[in-house]
XYZ file of C-alpha atoms in Angstrom:
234
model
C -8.848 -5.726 -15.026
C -4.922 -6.712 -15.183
C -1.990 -5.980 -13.621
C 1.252 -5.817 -14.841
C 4.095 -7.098 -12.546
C 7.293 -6.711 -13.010
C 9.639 -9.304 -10.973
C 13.387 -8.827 -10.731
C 14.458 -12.167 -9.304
C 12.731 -15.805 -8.830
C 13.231 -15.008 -5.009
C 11.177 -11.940 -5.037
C 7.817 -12.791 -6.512
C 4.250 -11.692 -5.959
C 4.021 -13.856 -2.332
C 1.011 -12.860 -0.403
C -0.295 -10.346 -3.288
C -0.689 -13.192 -5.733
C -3.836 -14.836 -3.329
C -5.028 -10.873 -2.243
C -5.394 -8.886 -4.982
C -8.070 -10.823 -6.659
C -7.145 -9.819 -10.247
C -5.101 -11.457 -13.051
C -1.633 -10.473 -12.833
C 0.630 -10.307 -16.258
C 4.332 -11.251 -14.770
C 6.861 -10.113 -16.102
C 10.476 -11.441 -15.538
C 13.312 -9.385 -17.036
C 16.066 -11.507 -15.580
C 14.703 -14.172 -18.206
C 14.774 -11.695 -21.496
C 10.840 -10.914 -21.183
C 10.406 -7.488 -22.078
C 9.435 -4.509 -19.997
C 6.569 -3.142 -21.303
C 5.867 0.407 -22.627
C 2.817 1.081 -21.138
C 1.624 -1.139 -17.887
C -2.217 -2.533 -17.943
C -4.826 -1.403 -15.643
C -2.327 -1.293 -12.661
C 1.201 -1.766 -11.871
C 3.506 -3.869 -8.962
C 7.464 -3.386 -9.496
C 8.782 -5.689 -7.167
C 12.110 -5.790 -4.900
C 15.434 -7.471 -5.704
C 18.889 -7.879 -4.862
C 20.431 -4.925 -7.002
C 21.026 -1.111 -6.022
C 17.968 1.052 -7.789
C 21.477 2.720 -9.660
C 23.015 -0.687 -10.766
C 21.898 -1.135 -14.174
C 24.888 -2.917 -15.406
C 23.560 -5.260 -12.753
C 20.334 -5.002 -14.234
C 20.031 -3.906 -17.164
C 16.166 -3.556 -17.197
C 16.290 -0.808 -14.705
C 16.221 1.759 -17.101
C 12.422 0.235 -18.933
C 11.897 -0.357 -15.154
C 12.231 3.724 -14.494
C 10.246 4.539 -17.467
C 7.692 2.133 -17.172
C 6.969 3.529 -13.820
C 7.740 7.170 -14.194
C 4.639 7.032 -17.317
C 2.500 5.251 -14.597
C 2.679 8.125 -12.343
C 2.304 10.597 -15.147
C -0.974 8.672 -16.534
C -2.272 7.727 -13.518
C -2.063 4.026 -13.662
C -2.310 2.476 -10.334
C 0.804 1.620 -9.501
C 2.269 -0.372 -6.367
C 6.205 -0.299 -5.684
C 7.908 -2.221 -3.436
C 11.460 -1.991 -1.972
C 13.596 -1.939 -5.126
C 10.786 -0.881 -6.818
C 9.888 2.040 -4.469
C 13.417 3.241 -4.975
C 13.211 3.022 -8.699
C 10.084 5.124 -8.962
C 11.786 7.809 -6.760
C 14.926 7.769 -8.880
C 12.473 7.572 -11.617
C 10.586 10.491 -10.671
C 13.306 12.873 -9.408
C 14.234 11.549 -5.831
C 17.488 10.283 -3.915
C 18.366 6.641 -3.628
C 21.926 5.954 -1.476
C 23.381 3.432 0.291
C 21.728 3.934 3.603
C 23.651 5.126 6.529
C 21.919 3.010 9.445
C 22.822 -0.263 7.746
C 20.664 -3.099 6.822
C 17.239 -2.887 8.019
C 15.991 -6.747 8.430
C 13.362 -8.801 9.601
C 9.821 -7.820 11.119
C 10.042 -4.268 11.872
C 7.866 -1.486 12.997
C 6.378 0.863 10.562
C 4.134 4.366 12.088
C 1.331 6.139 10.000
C 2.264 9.382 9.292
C -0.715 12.167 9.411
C -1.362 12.532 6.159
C -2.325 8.331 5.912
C -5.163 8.981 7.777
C -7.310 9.402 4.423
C -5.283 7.969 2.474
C -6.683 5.302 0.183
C -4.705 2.169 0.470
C -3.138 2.977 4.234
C -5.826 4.296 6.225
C -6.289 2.715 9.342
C -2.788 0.985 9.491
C -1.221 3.080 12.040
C 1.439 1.346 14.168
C 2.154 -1.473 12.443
C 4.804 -4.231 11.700
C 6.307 -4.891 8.267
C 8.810 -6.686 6.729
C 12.192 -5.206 5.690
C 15.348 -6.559 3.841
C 17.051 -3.154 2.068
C 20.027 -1.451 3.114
C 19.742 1.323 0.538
C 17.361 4.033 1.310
C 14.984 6.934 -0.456
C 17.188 9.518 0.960
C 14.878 12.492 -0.980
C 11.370 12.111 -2.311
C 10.346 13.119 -5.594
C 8.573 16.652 -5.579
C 5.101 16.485 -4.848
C 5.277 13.130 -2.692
C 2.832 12.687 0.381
C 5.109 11.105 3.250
C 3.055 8.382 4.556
C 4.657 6.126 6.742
C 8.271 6.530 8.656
C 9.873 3.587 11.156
C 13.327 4.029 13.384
C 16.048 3.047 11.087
C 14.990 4.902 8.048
C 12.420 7.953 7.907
C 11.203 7.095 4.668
C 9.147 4.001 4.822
C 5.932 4.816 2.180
C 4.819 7.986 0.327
C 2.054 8.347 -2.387
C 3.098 10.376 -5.573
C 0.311 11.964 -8.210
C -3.417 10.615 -8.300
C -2.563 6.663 -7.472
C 1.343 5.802 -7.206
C 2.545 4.318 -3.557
C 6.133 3.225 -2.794
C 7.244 0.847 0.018
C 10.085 0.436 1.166
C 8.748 -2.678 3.063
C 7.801 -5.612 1.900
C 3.726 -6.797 2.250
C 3.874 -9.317 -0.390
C 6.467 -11.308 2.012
C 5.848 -14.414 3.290
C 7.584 -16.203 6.054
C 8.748 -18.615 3.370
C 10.125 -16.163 1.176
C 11.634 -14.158 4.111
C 13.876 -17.530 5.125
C 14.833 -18.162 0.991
C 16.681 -14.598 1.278
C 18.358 -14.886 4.742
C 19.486 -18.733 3.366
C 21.521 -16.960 0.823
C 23.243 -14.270 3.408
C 25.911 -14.541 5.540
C 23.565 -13.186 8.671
C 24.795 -14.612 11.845
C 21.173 -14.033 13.529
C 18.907 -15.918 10.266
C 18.077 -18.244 12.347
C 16.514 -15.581 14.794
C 15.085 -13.592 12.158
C 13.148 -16.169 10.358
C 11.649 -17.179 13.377
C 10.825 -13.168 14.421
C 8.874 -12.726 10.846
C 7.081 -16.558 11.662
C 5.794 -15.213 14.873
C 4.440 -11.721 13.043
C 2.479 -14.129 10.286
C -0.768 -13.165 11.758
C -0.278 -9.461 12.389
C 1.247 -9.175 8.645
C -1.951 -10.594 7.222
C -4.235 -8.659 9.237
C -2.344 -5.702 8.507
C -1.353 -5.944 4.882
C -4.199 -7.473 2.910
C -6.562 -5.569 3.474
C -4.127 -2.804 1.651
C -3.279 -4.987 -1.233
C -7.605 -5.586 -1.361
C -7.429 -1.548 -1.578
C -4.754 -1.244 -3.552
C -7.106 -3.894 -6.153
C -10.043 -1.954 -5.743
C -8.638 1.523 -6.504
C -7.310 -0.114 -10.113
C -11.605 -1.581 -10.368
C -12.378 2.084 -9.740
C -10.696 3.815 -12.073
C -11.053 0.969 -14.933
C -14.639 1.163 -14.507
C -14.322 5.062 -15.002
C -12.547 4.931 -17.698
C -15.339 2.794 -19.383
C -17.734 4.423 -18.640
C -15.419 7.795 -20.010
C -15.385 5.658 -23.342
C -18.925 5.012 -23.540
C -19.332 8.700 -22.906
């Protein structure tokens, strides 16, 4: 089993994720000239980064980015998107990315289970939980078809699942405190200082929260690879 990553900036790698999942991960780094792939492997992660979901002259991989991820969700490829990549699949898939009207949500933040992540595969048993953010655009408008899964204060939309095994985050679990201070270093944030020191203090709670989900999120890609092996033997 593989997955395919794709990472928009140096700054915004696979963190945390990279020790969890447990598989081999195929990175792939646009901002270099690697090319986006076609089809993704086994599973899919679309990372964050600095750029607007719309600002392909920025990026000019967001379009392969959109179509990579929009034929994940139509195959069923288990795919993982986080932050920029959560607002690419909804652009990709038919939803509403804007700049965000409550500003720039940063640091360690709360995140609430909604209802329907009760069962849900990868966020069951999260609940009340805390996360963190750096975005100040927001998915305004989910595709059609997406299950709401998680909300927070700032901004409503904070993780949804889309078709048999697609979730977008708008947080960030592959963060850690280390990669967290690297971004606020490059801001202008008058409060870094406090911030970096808020997401320190959550290190714990993130792990305990957040890898078992990425250890889901691994197993539902070993579960439907071994199904589709065993369709093939069929």
């Amino acid at each position: 089993m593989r997955i395919t990553v794709i990472e928009h900036e140096p700054e915004a790698g696979l963190g945390y994720l990279g020790e969890w999942l447990g598989l081999a991960c195929d990175v792939v780094r646009p901002y270099l000239g690697e090319e986006i792939p076609a089809r993704p492997a086994d599973g899919l992660i679309v990372l964050g980064g600095a750029a607007a979901a719309w600002e392909d002259e920025r990026s000019p991989w967001q379009p392969a980015a959109r179509d990579l991820l929009r034929r994940a969700v139509e195959e069923g490829t288990p795919t993982l998107a986080v932050c920029l990549g959560a607002q690419l699949l909804t652009m990709a898939c038919g939803g509403t990315v804007e700049r965000g009207s409550n500003g720039l949500e940063v640091g360690a933040r709360e995140v609430v289970a909604l209802p329907a992540a009760g069962d849900d595969r990868l966020l069951a048993g999260v609940g009340t939980a805390v996360a963190i953010q750096y975005h100040q655009d927001a998915m305004t408008r989910l595709p059609d078809g997406a299950v709401p899964l998680m909300t927070g204060a700032q901004y409503t939309n904070q993780a949804y699942r889309l078709g048999e095994a697609a979730w977008a985050v708008q947080f960030h679990p592959e963060a850690t405190p280390e990669i967290f201070a690297s971004w606020t270093a490059e801001s202008d944030l008058d409060v870094a200082e406090e911030l970096n020191a808020e997401v320190k203090a959550a290190e714990s709670a993130l792990v305990a929260t957040w890898r078992p989900v990425a250890e889901a999120f691994a197993e539902v890609i070993r579960v439907r690879g071994d199904q589709s092996q065993r369709t093939r033997c069929l």
